[in-house]
N, CA and C of each residue as an Amber inpcrd file, in Angstrom:
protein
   237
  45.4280000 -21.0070000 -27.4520000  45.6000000 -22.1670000 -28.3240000
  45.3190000 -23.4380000 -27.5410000  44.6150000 -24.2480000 -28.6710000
  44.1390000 -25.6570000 -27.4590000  45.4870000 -26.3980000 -27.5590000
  45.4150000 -27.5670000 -26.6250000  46.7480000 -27.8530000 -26.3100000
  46.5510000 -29.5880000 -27.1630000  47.3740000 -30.2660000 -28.2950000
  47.3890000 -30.9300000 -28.6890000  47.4640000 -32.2170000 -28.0230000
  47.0750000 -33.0770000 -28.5640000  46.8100000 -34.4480000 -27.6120000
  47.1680000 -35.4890000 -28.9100000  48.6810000 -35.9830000 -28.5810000
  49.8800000 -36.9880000 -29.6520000  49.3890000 -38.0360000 -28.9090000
  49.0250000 -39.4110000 -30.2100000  49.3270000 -40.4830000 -29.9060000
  49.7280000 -41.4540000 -30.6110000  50.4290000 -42.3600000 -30.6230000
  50.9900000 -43.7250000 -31.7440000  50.1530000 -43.5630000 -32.0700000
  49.8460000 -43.9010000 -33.9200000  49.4780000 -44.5690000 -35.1320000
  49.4440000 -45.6960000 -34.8520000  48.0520000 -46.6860000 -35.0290000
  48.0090000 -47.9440000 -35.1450000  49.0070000 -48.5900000 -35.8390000
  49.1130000 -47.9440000 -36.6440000  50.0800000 -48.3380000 -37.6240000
  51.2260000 -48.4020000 -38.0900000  51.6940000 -48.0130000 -36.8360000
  53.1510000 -47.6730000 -36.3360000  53.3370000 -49.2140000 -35.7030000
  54.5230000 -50.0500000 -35.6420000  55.3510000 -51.6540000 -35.1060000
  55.7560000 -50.9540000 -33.7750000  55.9670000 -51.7860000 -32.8860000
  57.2290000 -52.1240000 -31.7290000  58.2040000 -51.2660000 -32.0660000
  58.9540000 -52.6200000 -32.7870000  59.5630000 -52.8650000 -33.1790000
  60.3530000 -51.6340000 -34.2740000  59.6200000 -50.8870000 -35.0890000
  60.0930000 -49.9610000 -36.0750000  60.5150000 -48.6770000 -35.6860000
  61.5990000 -47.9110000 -35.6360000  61.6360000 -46.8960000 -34.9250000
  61.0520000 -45.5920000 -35.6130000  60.2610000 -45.4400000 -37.0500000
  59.9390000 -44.7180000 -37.1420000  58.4460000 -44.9380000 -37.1550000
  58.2490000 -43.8730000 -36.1250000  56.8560000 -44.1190000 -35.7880000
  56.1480000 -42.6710000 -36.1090000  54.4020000 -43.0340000 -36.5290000
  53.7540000 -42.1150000 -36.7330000  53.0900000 -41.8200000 -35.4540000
  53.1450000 -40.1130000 -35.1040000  52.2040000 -39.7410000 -33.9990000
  51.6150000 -38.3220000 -34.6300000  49.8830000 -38.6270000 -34.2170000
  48.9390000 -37.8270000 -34.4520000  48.3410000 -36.9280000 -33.8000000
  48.4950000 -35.7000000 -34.1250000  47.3150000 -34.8500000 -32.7950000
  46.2850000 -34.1960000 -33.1380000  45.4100000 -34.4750000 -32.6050000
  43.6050000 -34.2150000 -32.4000000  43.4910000 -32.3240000 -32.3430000
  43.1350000 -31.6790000 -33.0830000  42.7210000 -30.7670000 -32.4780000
  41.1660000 -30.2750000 -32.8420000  40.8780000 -29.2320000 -31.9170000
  39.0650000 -29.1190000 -31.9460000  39.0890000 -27.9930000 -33.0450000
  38.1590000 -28.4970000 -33.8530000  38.1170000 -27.2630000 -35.1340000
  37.6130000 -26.1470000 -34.2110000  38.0260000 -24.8410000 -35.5410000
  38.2040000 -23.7470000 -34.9700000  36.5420000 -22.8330000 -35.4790000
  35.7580000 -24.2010000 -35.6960000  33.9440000 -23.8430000 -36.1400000
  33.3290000 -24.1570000 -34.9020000  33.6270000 -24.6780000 -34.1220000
  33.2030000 -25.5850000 -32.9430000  32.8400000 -24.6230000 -31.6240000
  31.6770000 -24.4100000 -31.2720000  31.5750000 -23.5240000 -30.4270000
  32.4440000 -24.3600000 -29.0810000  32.4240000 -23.0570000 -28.5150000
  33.4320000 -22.9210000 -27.0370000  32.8950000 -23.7530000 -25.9510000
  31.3030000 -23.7440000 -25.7070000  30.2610000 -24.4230000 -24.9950000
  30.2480000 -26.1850000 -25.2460000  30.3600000 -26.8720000 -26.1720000
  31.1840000 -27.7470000 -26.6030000  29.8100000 -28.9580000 -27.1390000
  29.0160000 -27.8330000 -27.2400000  27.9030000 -28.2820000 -27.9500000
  27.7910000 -29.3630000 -29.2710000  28.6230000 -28.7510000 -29.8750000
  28.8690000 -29.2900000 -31.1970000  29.9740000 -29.1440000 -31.7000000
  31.0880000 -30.0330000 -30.9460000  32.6600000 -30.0090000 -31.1790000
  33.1400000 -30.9050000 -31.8820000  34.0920000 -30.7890000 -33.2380000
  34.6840000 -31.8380000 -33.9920000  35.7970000 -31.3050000 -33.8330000
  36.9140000 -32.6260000 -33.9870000  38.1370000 -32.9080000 -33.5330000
  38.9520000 -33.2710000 -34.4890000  39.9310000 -33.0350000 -35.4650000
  40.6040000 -32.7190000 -36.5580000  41.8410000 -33.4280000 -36.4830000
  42.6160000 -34.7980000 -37.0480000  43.8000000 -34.5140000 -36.8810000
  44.5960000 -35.2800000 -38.3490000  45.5040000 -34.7680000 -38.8320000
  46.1790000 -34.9510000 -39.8980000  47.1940000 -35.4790000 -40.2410000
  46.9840000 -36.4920000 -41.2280000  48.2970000 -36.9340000 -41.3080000
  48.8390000 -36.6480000 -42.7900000  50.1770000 -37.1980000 -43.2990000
  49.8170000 -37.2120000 -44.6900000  49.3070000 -37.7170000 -45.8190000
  48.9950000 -38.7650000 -45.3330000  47.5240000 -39.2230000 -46.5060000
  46.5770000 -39.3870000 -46.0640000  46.1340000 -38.8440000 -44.8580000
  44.6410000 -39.2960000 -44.1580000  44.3860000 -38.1390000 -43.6970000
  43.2530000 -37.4780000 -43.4890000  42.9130000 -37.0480000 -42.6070000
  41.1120000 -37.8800000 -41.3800000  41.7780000 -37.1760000 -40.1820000
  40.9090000 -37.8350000 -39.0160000  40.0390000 -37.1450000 -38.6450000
  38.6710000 -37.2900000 -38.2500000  37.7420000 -36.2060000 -38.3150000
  36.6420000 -37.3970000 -36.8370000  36.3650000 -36.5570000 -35.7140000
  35.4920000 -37.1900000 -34.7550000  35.3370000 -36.4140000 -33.6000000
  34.0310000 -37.0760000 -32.6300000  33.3280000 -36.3330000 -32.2570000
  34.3900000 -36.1560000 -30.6140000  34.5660000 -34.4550000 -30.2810000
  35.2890000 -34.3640000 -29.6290000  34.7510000 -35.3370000 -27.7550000
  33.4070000 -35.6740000 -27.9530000  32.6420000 -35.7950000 -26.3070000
  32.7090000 -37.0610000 -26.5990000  33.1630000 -38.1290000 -27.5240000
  33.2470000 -39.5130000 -27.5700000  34.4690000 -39.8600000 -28.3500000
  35.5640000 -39.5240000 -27.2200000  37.5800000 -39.9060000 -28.4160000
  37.2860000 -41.2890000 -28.2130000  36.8810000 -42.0550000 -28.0150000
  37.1280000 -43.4880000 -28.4780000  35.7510000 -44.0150000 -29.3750000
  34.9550000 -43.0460000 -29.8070000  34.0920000 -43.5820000 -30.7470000
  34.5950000 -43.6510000 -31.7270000  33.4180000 -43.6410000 -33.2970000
  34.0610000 -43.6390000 -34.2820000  34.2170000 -42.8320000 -35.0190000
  35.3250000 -42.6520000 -35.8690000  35.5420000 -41.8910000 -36.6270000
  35.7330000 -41.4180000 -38.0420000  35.3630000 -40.7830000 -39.0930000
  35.6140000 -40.5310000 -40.4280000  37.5820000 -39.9560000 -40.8510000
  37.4450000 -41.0830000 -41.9690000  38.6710000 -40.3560000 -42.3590000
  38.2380000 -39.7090000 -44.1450000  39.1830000 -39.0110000 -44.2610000
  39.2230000 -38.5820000 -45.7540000  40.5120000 -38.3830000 -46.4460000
  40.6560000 -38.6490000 -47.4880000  41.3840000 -38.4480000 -48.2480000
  41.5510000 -36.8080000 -48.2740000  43.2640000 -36.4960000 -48.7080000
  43.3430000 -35.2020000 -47.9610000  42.6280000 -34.3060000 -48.9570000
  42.8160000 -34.6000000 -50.3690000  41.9090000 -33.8340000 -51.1760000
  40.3800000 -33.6560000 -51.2420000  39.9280000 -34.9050000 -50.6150000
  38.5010000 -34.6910000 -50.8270000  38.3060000 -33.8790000 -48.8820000
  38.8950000 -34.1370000 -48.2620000  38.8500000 -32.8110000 -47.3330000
  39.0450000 -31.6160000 -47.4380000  39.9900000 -31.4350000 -48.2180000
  39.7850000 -29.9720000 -48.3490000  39.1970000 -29.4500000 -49.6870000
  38.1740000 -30.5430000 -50.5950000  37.3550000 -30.0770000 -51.3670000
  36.0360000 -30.0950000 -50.8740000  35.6590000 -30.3310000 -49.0360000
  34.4880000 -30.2120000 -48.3710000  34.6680000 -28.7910000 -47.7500000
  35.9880000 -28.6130000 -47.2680000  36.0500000 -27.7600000 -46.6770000
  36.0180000 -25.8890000 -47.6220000  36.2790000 -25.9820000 -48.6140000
  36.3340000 -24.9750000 -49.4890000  34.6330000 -25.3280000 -50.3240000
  33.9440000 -26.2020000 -49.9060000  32.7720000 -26.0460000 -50.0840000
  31.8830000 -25.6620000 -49.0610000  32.1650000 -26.1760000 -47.9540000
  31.8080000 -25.6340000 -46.7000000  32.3370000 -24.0240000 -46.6570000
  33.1340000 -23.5140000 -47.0280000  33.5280000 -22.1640000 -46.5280000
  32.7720000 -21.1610000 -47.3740000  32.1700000 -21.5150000 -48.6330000
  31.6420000 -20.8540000 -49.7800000  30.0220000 -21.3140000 -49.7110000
  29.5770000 -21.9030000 -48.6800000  28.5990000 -22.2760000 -48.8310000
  27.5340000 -20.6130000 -48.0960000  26.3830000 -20.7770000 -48.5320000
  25.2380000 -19.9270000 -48.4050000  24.6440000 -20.4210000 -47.0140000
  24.5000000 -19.9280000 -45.8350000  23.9410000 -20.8560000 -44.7540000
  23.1250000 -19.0350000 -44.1340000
């Protein structure tokens, strides 16, 4: 199992003690060689989606439904 990597939510205050923390993990489509690795992490109304060889680039989010209405299209897809 890969080992999760937590960090504050932008969007988390100082100041507020309840804070959101997120962890990245490398989808489980992603070859091992790290060729073509995406990096997954979830919250509950977002999900985070980016490229595992650039964590401070940019990144796609989705709404959690329309993620997992890519992903159940992706899984049924003909390739």
């Amino acid at each position: 199992m890969t080992e999760l990597t937590w960090f504050k939510s932008s969007h988390s205050s100082n100041e507020d003690a309840a804070c959101v923390e997120v962890a990245w993990r490398k989808s489980t489509y992603s070859s091992n060689e790290g060729a073509q690795c995406v990096e997954v992490a979830e919250t509950p109304g977002t999900v985070h989606l980016r490229d595992s060889k650039d964590k401070t680039g940019p990144q796609l989010t989705f709404e959690p439904a329309a993620w997992k209405a890519f992903i159940d299209f992706a899984a049924n897809a003909d390739v």
